[in-house]
Coordinates of C-alpha atoms and ligand atoms in Angstrom, one line a residue:
M1 CA 0.1 0.3 -0.2
T2 CA 1.5 3.7 -0.8
D3 CA 0.6 6.4 1.5
M4 CA -1.1 4.7 4.4
N5 CA -1.3 8.2 6.1
N6 CA 1.3 7.2 8.6
N7 CA -1.4 4.5 9.8
W8 CA 0.5 1.1 8.4
L9 CA -1.0 -2.5 7.8
N10 CA -0.3 -6.1 7.8
F11 CA 0.0 -7.5 5.2
I12 CA -1.5 -10.0 5.0
G13 CA -2.2 -12.9 2.7
G14 CA -2.7 -10.1 0.2
D15 CA -4.7 -8.0 2.1
W16 CA -4.0 -5.5 4.0
V17 CA -5.2 -5.7 7.6
D18 CA -6.0 -3.6 10.4
A19 CA -5.5 -4.1 13.7
S20 CA -7.3 -2.0 17.3
N21 CA -3.9 -2.4 19.2
K22 CA -0.2 -0.3 17.4
I23 CA 2.7 0.0 18.1
E24 CA 4.3 4.0 18.0
V25 CA 7.0 4.3 15.5
Y26 CA 10.1 6.4 16.3
D27 CA 12.4 8.4 14.3
P28 CA 15.9 8.3 15.9
A29 CA 17.0 12.0 14.8
T30 CA 14.6 13.6 17.2
G31 CA 13.4 11.0 18.8
E32 CA 9.6 12.1 17.5
A33 CA 6.8 9.6 17.5
F34 CA 5.6 10.4 13.7
A35 CA 3.4 6.7 12.9
S36 CA 1.4 4.3 13.7
I37 CA 1.2 0.3 12.7
A38 CA -1.7 -1.9 12.9
R39 CA 0.3 -4.4 16.4
A40 CA 0.1 -7.9 14.9
D41 CA -1.5 -10.8 17.2
T42 CA -0.9 -15.0 17.5
D43 CA -4.5 -14.6 15.7
D44 CA -3.0 -12.5 12.7
V45 CA 0.0 -15.3 12.9
E46 CA -2.8 -18.4 12.0
R47 CA -4.5 -16.5 9.0
A48 CA -0.6 -15.7 8.1
V49 CA -0.5 -19.4 8.5
V50 CA -3.3 -21.2 6.5
A51 CA -2.9 -18.9 3.6
A52 CA 0.6 -19.7 2.8
R53 CA -0.6 -23.3 3.8
A54 CA -3.5 -22.4 1.0
C55 CA -0.8 -21.4 -1.7
V56 CA 1.8 -24.2 -1.3
N57 CA -1.4 -25.9 -2.0
S58 CA -2.0 -24.9 -4.6
G59 CA 1.0 -25.0 -5.9
I60 CA 1.0 -21.7 -8.5
L61 CA 4.1 -21.4 -7.9
T62 CA 5.6 -24.6 -8.5
D63 CA 3.1 -26.2 -11.2
C64 CA 4.5 -23.5 -13.6
R65 CA 7.5 -23.5 -15.8
P66 CA 9.8 -22.5 -13.4
V67 CA 10.5 -18.9 -15.8
V68 CA 7.7 -17.6 -14.9
R69 CA 9.2 -17.5 -11.8
A70 CA 12.5 -16.2 -12.8
K71 CA 10.5 -13.3 -14.6
M72 CA 7.6 -12.8 -11.9
M73 CA 11.7 -12.0 -9.6
S74 CA 12.6 -9.3 -11.9
R75 CA 9.1 -8.0 -11.7
I76 CA 9.5 -7.1 -8.2
A77 CA 13.3 -6.3 -8.8
D78 CA 11.7 -3.8 -11.1
E79 CA 8.8 -2.5 -8.7
I80 CA 10.7 -2.3 -5.9
R81 CA 13.2 0.8 -7.6
N82 CA 10.3 1.7 -9.0
I83 CA 9.2 2.7 -4.9
V84 CA 12.9 3.7 -3.8
D85 CA 12.4 7.8 -4.1
V86 CA 9.3 6.8 -2.3
A87 CA 10.5 3.9 0.5
A88 CA 14.1 5.1 1.3
P89 CA 12.8 8.4 3.4
L90 CA 10.6 6.2 5.2
L91 CA 13.6 3.8 5.8
S92 CA 15.9 6.2 6.9
Q93 CA 13.5 9.1 8.5
E94 CA 12.5 5.7 10.8
N95 CA 16.2 3.9 11.3
G96 CA 18.0 6.8 11.4
K97 CA 20.2 6.1 9.0
S98 CA 21.1 8.8 5.8
L99 CA 19.3 8.9 2.7
D100 CA 21.6 7.2 -0.2
D101 CA 21.8 4.0 1.7
A102 CA 18.4 4.1 3.1
R103 CA 18.4 4.7 -1.1
E104 CA 21.4 2.0 -1.6
E105 CA 19.8 -0.6 0.1
F106 CA 16.5 -0.4 -1.4
L107 CA 19.2 -1.4 -4.3
I108 CA 20.3 -4.2 -2.8
A109 CA 17.2 -5.5 -1.9
A110 CA 16.2 -5.9 -6.1
R111 CA 18.9 -7.6 -7.0
Y112 CA 18.7 -9.9 -4.8
F113 CA 15.0 -10.3 -7.4
D114 CA 17.6 -10.3 -10.7
Y115 CA 20.0 -12.4 -9.3
Y116 CA 18.2 -15.3 -7.2
G117 CA 15.2 -14.4 -10.2
G118 CA 18.2 -16.3 -12.4
M119 CA 17.9 -18.4 -10.7
A120 CA 14.8 -19.5 -10.1
D121 CA 15.0 -21.8 -13.6
K122 CA 18.1 -23.6 -13.5
I123 CA 16.9 -25.5 -9.8
E124 CA 18.5 -28.7 -11.3
G125 CA 19.5 -32.0 -9.6
K126 CA 22.2 -34.8 -10.4
S127 CA 21.5 -38.1 -12.1
I128 CA 22.7 -41.3 -10.4
P129 CA 24.7 -43.4 -11.4
L130 CA 24.0 -47.0 -10.1
G131 CA 24.4 -49.8 -12.6
E132 CA 21.9 -51.1 -15.4
D133 CA 19.0 -52.6 -13.2
Y134 CA 18.6 -48.5 -12.1
I135 CA 17.6 -45.1 -13.0
D136 CA 18.7 -42.4 -10.6
F137 CA 17.6 -38.5 -9.7
T138 CA 17.6 -36.4 -8.0
Y139 CA 15.5 -33.0 -7.2
Y140 CA 14.6 -30.6 -5.3
E141 CA 11.6 -29.4 -4.0
P142 CA 11.4 -26.7 -1.7
V143 CA 10.0 -26.8 2.5
G144 CA 7.1 -25.6 2.3
I145 CA 6.2 -22.8 4.8
S146 CA 9.5 -20.2 4.8
A147 CA 9.2 -18.0 8.5
Q148 CA 11.7 -15.0 8.5
I149 CA 12.1 -12.8 10.9
V150 CA 13.8 -9.8 10.5
P151 CA 16.1 -7.4 12.6
W152 CA 15.6 -3.6 12.4
N153 CA 19.7 -2.3 11.5
F154 CA 18.9 -3.7 7.4
P155 CA 15.3 -4.3 7.1
V156 CA 15.1 -4.4 4.0
D157 CA 18.3 -5.5 2.5
I158 CA 17.7 -8.4 4.7
C159 CA 13.9 -9.3 4.6
A160 CA 14.9 -9.7 1.0
R161 CA 17.9 -11.6 1.2
S162 CA 16.2 -13.8 2.9
L163 CA 12.6 -13.7 0.5
A164 CA 14.3 -14.1 -2.6
P165 CA 15.4 -17.1 -2.4
A166 CA 12.9 -18.6 -0.6
L167 CA 10.8 -17.5 -3.5
A168 CA 12.9 -18.1 -5.9
A169 CA 12.7 -21.7 -5.1
G170 CA 9.0 -22.0 -4.7
N171 CA 8.3 -21.8 -0.9
A172 CA 5.4 -19.4 1.0
V173 CA 7.3 -16.6 3.3
I174 CA 6.1 -15.2 5.8
V175 CA 7.6 -12.7 7.6
K176 CA 8.2 -10.4 10.8
S177 CA 9.1 -7.5 10.7
P178 CA 11.3 -6.0 13.9
E179 CA 9.1 -3.6 16.3
I180 CA 11.4 -0.7 15.5
T181 CA 11.2 -0.1 12.2
P182 CA 8.2 -1.9 10.7
L183 CA 7.1 0.9 7.9
A184 CA 9.9 0.5 4.7
I185 CA 9.6 -3.8 4.2
T186 CA 6.0 -2.7 3.7
W187 CA 7.2 -1.3 1.0
L188 CA 8.8 -4.6 0.1
A189 CA 4.7 -6.9 -0.3
T190 CA 4.2 -3.3 -2.1
A191 CA 6.0 -4.6 -4.4
C192 CA 5.2 -8.4 -4.7
K193 CA 1.4 -7.5 -5.2
R194 CA 2.0 -5.4 -8.1
A195 CA 3.7 -7.5 -9.4
G196 CA 1.7 -10.3 -9.0
L197 CA 3.2 -12.6 -6.7
P198 CA 0.5 -14.7 -5.6
D199 CA -2.3 -14.3 -2.2
G200 CA -0.9 -16.2 1.1
A201 CA 2.7 -17.2 -0.9
L202 CA 3.6 -13.4 1.5
S203 CA 3.3 -11.8 4.4
I204 CA 4.7 -9.0 6.3
L205 CA 3.1 -9.1 10.3
C206 CA 4.2 -6.4 13.0
G207 CA 4.2 -7.2 16.9
P208 CA 6.6 -8.3 19.4
G209 CA 9.5 -10.7 19.0
R210 CA 8.1 -12.5 22.6
E211 CA 4.3 -13.2 21.4
V212 CA 4.1 -12.7 17.7
G213 CA 7.6 -13.5 16.0
N214 CA 7.3 -17.3 19.1
A215 CA 4.0 -17.9 17.9
L216 CA 5.5 -18.1 14.1
V217 CA 8.9 -20.0 15.2
S218 CA 6.5 -22.1 17.1
H219 CA 3.5 -22.6 15.2
P220 CA 3.5 -26.9 13.9
D221 CA 2.5 -25.5 10.4
I222 CA 6.7 -24.0 8.9
N223 CA 9.0 -25.5 7.5
Q224 CA 11.3 -24.1 8.2
I225 CA 13.2 -20.8 10.3
I226 CA 15.7 -17.8 8.9
F227 CA 16.9 -15.7 11.8
T228 CA 18.7 -12.9 12.2
G229 CA 19.7 -10.9 14.7
S230 CA 20.8 -11.1 18.7
V231 CA 21.9 -14.6 20.6
P232 CA 19.2 -14.8 23.0
T233 CA 16.0 -14.7 20.9
G234 CA 18.4 -17.4 18.2
Q235 CA 19.1 -19.0 21.2
S236 CA 15.2 -19.4 22.2
I237 CA 14.1 -20.0 19.0
L238 CA 15.8 -22.6 18.1
K239 CA 14.1 -24.2 21.1
A240 CA 11.3 -23.7 19.9
A241 CA 12.7 -24.8 16.6
A242 CA 13.4 -27.9 18.6
E243 CA 10.1 -28.9 18.9
H244 CA 8.4 -29.6 16.2
A245 CA 12.3 -30.8 14.7
V246 CA 11.6 -27.3 12.6
P247 CA 15.7 -26.5 9.9
S248 CA 16.6 -23.2 11.1
V249 CA 19.6 -20.3 9.7
M250 CA 20.6 -18.4 12.6
E251 CA 22.3 -15.2 11.2
L252 CA 23.5 -13.4 15.0
G253 CA 26.0 -11.5 16.3
G254 CA 29.5 -11.2 15.6
K255 CA 32.6 -8.7 17.0
S256 CA 34.7 -8.6 14.6
A257 CA 38.2 -7.8 14.0
A258 CA 40.4 -6.6 11.3
V259 CA 44.6 -7.4 11.3
V260 CA 47.5 -4.6 10.0
F261 CA 50.5 -5.1 9.7
P262 CA 52.3 -2.7 8.2
D263 CA 52.9 -3.1 4.6
A264 CA 48.9 -2.1 5.1
D265 CA 48.2 1.2 2.5
M266 CA 46.6 3.7 4.8
D267 CA 44.3 4.9 2.5
Q268 CA 42.4 1.5 2.0
L269 CA 42.6 1.0 5.8
L270 CA 41.0 4.1 6.7
D271 CA 38.3 4.3 4.1
S272 CA 37.4 0.3 6.1
V273 CA 37.3 1.7 9.2
R274 CA 35.4 4.3 8.6
W275 CA 32.3 2.6 6.6
G276 CA 33.5 -0.7 8.6
I277 CA 32.5 0.3 11.9
F278 CA 30.6 4.2 10.9
F279 CA 28.7 2.9 8.9
N280 CA 24.3 2.1 9.5
A281 CA 25.8 4.0 13.1
G282 CA 28.1 0.9 13.8
Q283 CA 24.3 -0.3 13.7
V284 CA 26.2 -3.8 11.2
C285 CA 26.6 -7.0 12.6
S286 CA 29.2 -7.4 10.6
A287 CA 30.5 -4.3 12.3
M288 CA 34.6 -4.0 11.8
S289 CA 34.0 -3.0 15.6
R290 CA 38.4 -4.6 16.9
L291 CA 41.0 -3.5 14.9
L292 CA 44.6 -5.4 15.5
V293 CA 47.8 -3.0 14.8
H294 CA 51.0 -3.8 14.6
R295 CA 53.2 -2.4 16.9
D296 CA 55.4 -0.7 15.1
I297 CA 52.3 1.5 14.1
Y298 CA 50.1 1.0 16.8
D299 CA 50.7 4.5 17.4
D300 CA 50.2 6.2 14.4
V301 CA 47.0 4.3 13.6
V302 CA 45.4 4.9 16.7
A303 CA 46.2 9.2 16.0
R304 CA 45.0 9.0 12.0
V305 CA 42.1 6.8 13.4
M306 CA 40.8 9.7 16.0
Q307 CA 41.7 11.7 13.7
L308 CA 39.4 10.3 10.9
A309 CA 36.1 10.2 14.2
K310 CA 36.5 13.5 15.4
G311 CA 36.1 14.1 11.1
L312 CA 32.2 13.6 11.0
R313 CA 29.6 14.9 11.4
I314 CA 27.8 14.1 13.0
G315 CA 23.7 14.0 12.0
A316 CA 19.6 13.1 10.7
G317 CA 19.6 10.4 8.0
I318 CA 17.9 12.7 6.6
D319 CA 20.2 15.2 5.7
N320 CA 23.2 12.7 4.5
A321 CA 24.7 13.5 7.9
E322 CA 28.7 10.8 7.8
L323 CA 27.0 9.7 11.4
T324 CA 24.3 9.5 12.4
P325 CA 22.2 8.5 14.8
V326 CA 21.5 4.5 16.7
V327 CA 18.2 4.0 16.0
S328 CA 16.5 3.8 19.6
A329 CA 17.0 5.5 23.3
Q330 CA 17.5 1.0 25.4
Q331 CA 20.4 1.3 22.3
Q332 CA 22.5 4.9 22.8
Q333 CA 21.9 4.4 26.9
Q334 CA 23.6 0.5 25.7
I335 CA 25.6 2.0 24.5
L336 CA 27.0 4.7 26.9
S337 CA 27.5 2.2 29.6
I338 CA 29.7 -0.5 27.2
C339 CA 30.9 2.8 26.8
D340 CA 31.6 3.3 30.5
R341 CA 32.8 0.2 31.1
A342 CA 35.6 0.1 28.6
C343 CA 36.9 3.2 30.9
S344 CA 36.6 1.5 34.1
E345 CA 38.3 -1.8 33.2
G346 CA 41.4 0.6 32.1
A347 CA 40.8 1.1 28.2
R348 CA 42.0 4.7 27.1
L349 CA 39.4 6.7 25.7
V350 CA 40.4 8.4 22.2
T351 CA 37.5 9.9 20.8
G352 CA 34.0 9.5 21.9
G353 CA 32.9 8.0 24.2
Q354 CA 29.4 10.2 25.1
A355 CA 26.4 11.4 23.4
P356 CA 27.5 14.3 21.4
A357 CA 26.3 17.6 23.3
G358 CA 22.6 19.9 21.7
L359 CA 21.6 17.4 19.5
Q360 CA 18.1 15.7 20.4
G361 CA 18.2 12.6 19.0
Y362 CA 19.9 9.0 19.6
F363 CA 23.3 10.3 18.3
I364 CA 26.7 8.0 20.2
E365 CA 30.3 10.5 18.8
P366 CA 32.3 8.4 16.7
T367 CA 34.3 7.0 19.9
V368 CA 37.2 5.0 19.5
F369 CA 39.6 3.1 22.5
A370 CA 42.5 1.8 22.1
D371 CA 44.9 -0.5 24.8
V372 CA 41.8 -2.4 24.5
T373 CA 42.9 -5.9 25.9
P374 CA 41.6 -9.0 25.7
D375 CA 40.3 -9.1 29.3
M376 CA 37.7 -5.8 28.4
T377 CA 34.6 -5.9 28.0
L378 CA 34.4 -4.0 24.8
F379 CA 37.4 -6.7 23.3
T380 CA 34.6 -9.6 23.7
E381 CA 30.9 -8.3 23.6
E382 CA 29.1 -7.3 20.3
V383 CA 27.9 -3.0 21.0
F384 CA 25.7 -2.0 18.0
G385 CA 27.1 1.2 18.6
P386 CA 29.2 3.3 16.7
V387 CA 32.7 3.1 18.8
L388 CA 36.0 1.0 17.3
A389 CA 38.2 -1.2 20.3
I390 CA 41.9 -0.5 19.5
T391 CA 44.2 -3.1 20.1
P392 CA 48.0 -3.9 19.8
F393 CA 49.6 -7.0 18.8
D394 CA 53.5 -8.3 18.0
T395 CA 53.2 -11.0 15.9
E396 CA 51.5 -13.5 13.1
E397 CA 50.2 -15.7 15.7
E398 CA 49.8 -13.3 18.8
A399 CA 47.7 -11.6 15.4
W400 CA 45.2 -14.1 14.9
A401 CA 45.0 -15.4 18.4
L402 CA 44.2 -11.9 19.2
A403 CA 41.3 -12.0 16.4
N404 CA 39.9 -15.4 17.4
G405 CA 39.6 -15.2 21.0
T406 CA 36.0 -14.4 21.1
D407 CA 33.4 -16.5 20.4
F408 CA 31.8 -14.6 17.6
G409 CA 32.8 -16.3 14.8
L410 CA 31.3 -13.7 11.6
V411 CA 33.8 -12.0 9.4
A412 CA 36.5 -10.7 9.7
G413 CA 39.5 -8.9 7.5
V414 CA 43.1 -8.5 7.2
F415 CA 45.0 -5.6 5.0
T416 CA 48.8 -6.2 4.0
H417 CA 50.3 -6.4 0.4
D418 CA 52.1 -9.5 1.1
L419 CA 49.7 -12.2 -0.3
T420 CA 51.1 -16.0 0.8
R421 CA 49.8 -13.4 3.9
S422 CA 46.7 -12.5 3.2
I423 CA 46.8 -16.5 2.6
R424 CA 47.8 -17.5 5.8
A425 CA 45.6 -14.7 7.5
S426 CA 41.9 -16.4 5.5
R427 CA 42.9 -20.1 7.0
A428 CA 43.6 -18.6 10.1
L429 CA 41.2 -16.8 11.0
R430 CA 38.3 -18.0 12.5
A431 CA 35.1 -16.5 10.8
G432 CA 32.2 -16.9 7.6
Q433 CA 33.8 -14.4 5.3
V434 CA 37.3 -13.0 4.9
F435 CA 38.1 -9.5 3.7
V436 CA 41.9 -8.7 2.6
N437 CA 42.5 -5.0 1.3
E438 CA 38.3 -3.8 2.0
W439 CA 36.3 -4.0 4.9
Y440 CA 32.8 -5.6 3.4
A441 CA 34.0 -7.1 0.1
G442 CA 32.0 -9.0 -1.1
G443 CA 28.4 -8.0 -2.4
V444 CA 25.0 -10.7 -3.4
E445 CA 27.0 -13.6 -5.2
T446 CA 29.1 -14.6 -1.8
P447 CA 28.2 -16.1 1.1
F448 CA 27.3 -14.9 4.2
G449 CA 26.7 -16.1 7.7
G450 CA 29.0 -16.9 10.6
L451 CA 30.6 -20.2 12.7
G452 CA 30.2 -20.6 17.4
L453 CA 28.2 -17.7 18.5
S454 CA 27.2 -16.1 15.3
G455 CA 25.3 -18.8 14.2
F456 CA 24.9 -21.3 10.9
G457 CA 23.5 -21.8 7.5
R458 CA 24.7 -19.0 5.2
E459 CA 23.1 -16.2 2.9
K460 CA 23.7 -15.2 0.1
G461 CA 24.6 -15.8 -3.1
Q462 CA 24.3 -19.9 -5.3
E463 CA 24.4 -21.2 -1.7
A464 CA 22.1 -20.0 0.2
L465 CA 19.2 -21.2 -2.7
Y466 CA 19.7 -24.8 -1.1
S467 CA 18.6 -23.8 2.3
Y468 CA 15.1 -22.7 1.0
V469 CA 14.7 -26.0 -0.8
N470 CA 15.2 -30.3 0.4
T471 CA 16.8 -32.6 -2.3
K472 CA 15.0 -35.5 -2.8
N473 CA 16.6 -39.1 -4.5
V474 CA 14.0 -41.1 -6.5
A475 CA 15.6 -44.2 -7.2
I476 CA 13.9 -46.1 -10.1
R477 CA 14.9 -49.6 -10.5
V478 CA 14.4 -50.5 -14.3
T479 CA 14.7 -54.4 -15.1
S480 CA 13.6 -57.2 -13.8
P481 CA 15.5 -58.9 -10.3
A482 CA 16.7 -62.4 -11.8
K483 CA 15.1 -65.4 -11.1
Ligands
NAD1 P1 17.0 -8.7 18.2 O1 17.0 -10.9 18.9 O2 16.2 -8.5 19.2 O3 15.6 -9.3 17.5 C1 15.4 -9.3 16.5 C2 13.7 -9.8 15.7 O4 13.4 -11.1 16.4 C3 13.1 -9.1 15.2 O5 11.7 -9.1 14.5 C4 12.5 -9.4 17.1 O6 11.4 -8.7 17.5 C5 12.1 -11.4 17.3 N1 12.3 -11.6 18.1 C6 12.6 -11.5 19.1 N2 12.0 -12.5 20.7 C7 11.6 -13.0 19.7 C8 11.3 -14.4 19.7 N3 10.9 -15.1 21.0 N4 11.5 -15.4 19.2 C9 10.4 -14.9 17.8 N5 11.3 -13.7 17.2 C10 11.8 -13.3 18.6 O7 18.3 -8.3 17.4 P2 17.5 -6.5 17.3 O8 18.2 -5.6 18.1 O9 16.5 -7.4 15.7 O10 19.1 -6.8 16.5 C11 20.3 -7.3 17.0 C12 21.2 -7.9 16.5 O11 21.3 -9.0 15.6 C13 23.0 -7.5 16.5 O12 23.5 -8.7 17.8 C14 23.2 -8.5 15.6 O13 24.3 -8.2 15.0 C15 22.9 -8.6 15.0 N6 22.2 -9.2 13.6 C16 22.5 -10.5 12.6 C17 23.1 -10.7 11.1 C18 23.6 -11.5 10.1 O14 23.9 -11.2 8.9 N7 24.6 -11.8 11.2 C19 21.9 -8.8 10.0 C20 21.9 -7.7 11.4 C21 21.6 -7.7 12.5

């Protein structure tokens, strides 16, 4: 629905559905409520599951030639591009992110539909030789109903990241949108509806995680759970999944480190620091939240990073500021208390560490701590804010041990022009993906996911598509048994 007069609705089985209770949505740059959305309840979850099951059972997504699905995905991508101008400002306002980043998020969402649309007619099984008595082949069947729980930091990107491969493979999807940023994501439903996606193939519900999210992941008729969010929520969802043995993909948190050697290109490094930890106000699961720097260049790097942080223009996302607010007052308080704790544990505050004076919204100064040691909370716990922890090292082995010294394993990076050292890094670093000389290198095409407390399963790339199908083997006896 294009204009809901700031009273947004849930999308259930192809219809826009209101509710008597509402969830208020706040602008992080001002701290003021500016819209509300219908608060879904457990009856809405039931309605969405019934609609999704009816869609799956009808065969409308699977009986057609796969190229029909591929073309629909391509139309969805086009519709997303058509709505960027109206939808991106909304994403910027509800999340706080810059308008440019909000636009980019919608364009990435469109790209997921193009990418997985291109795969929709290439999900091919194998023929397995078993000798002259048999014909054996496999094919891939969609799992059925994919329940997807989305966080607030990149709601449109992360929603599209799982929705696109799920639809490309012929599944019906129910999305539980984040309570803090539920508005822009509804535009994905509008794009899908305009593109002709059958009713029931997509529902998007906004409601409290513990009530609506829990009802969805505990529902006996869903066939998979795709969760992106915090570790404690992921752990509680895994318990619910265990009840019905529902397969899950878990994209959880991180505490990722970049390792910097003396031969690193300083411009490349500083550009990566700028985006690695200050993009989206540091609210990125794969943020560069730790910088491990060789002692020979340690003081120089700390000074340059301080200059970079101090130079960032703080302000509202809608004005395309370089450092935008964090998403909520609660998030702001949490980050400030982590900064206080870092100081009390002995980390050296280089710059930032507080809310900037004179700004009404949920801002945090770009913050850099140096001399952070492995025993400090800041070294091991996710902050999810614009806070960088810098630690010196002397040897390569020490650097790998420090980088791997948390329970997470989402991404890691190395800055060096020594090719063999970068290969050693890629082997030594315990993470789902390793960046060399550019933080966030990769894209829609490259598999993404974690190890340890960062979760399991992969999103993005060709690999992710196979999370949304089950393999079926068919073995046919073609000769009569010898008498
Ligand atoms: P969160 O876990 O608080 O919430 C995520 C989603 O889960 C929300 O939609 C919420 O309503 C829902 N939820 C909460 N309790 C639930 C329950 N019991 N059952 C079902 N759903 C429930 O996380 P958040 O604060 O929205 O996001 C920040 C976290 O997400 C960070 O830890 C970050 O690292 C992680 N994250 C990971 C990735 C990734 O791809 N690995 C990407 C983005 C964010």
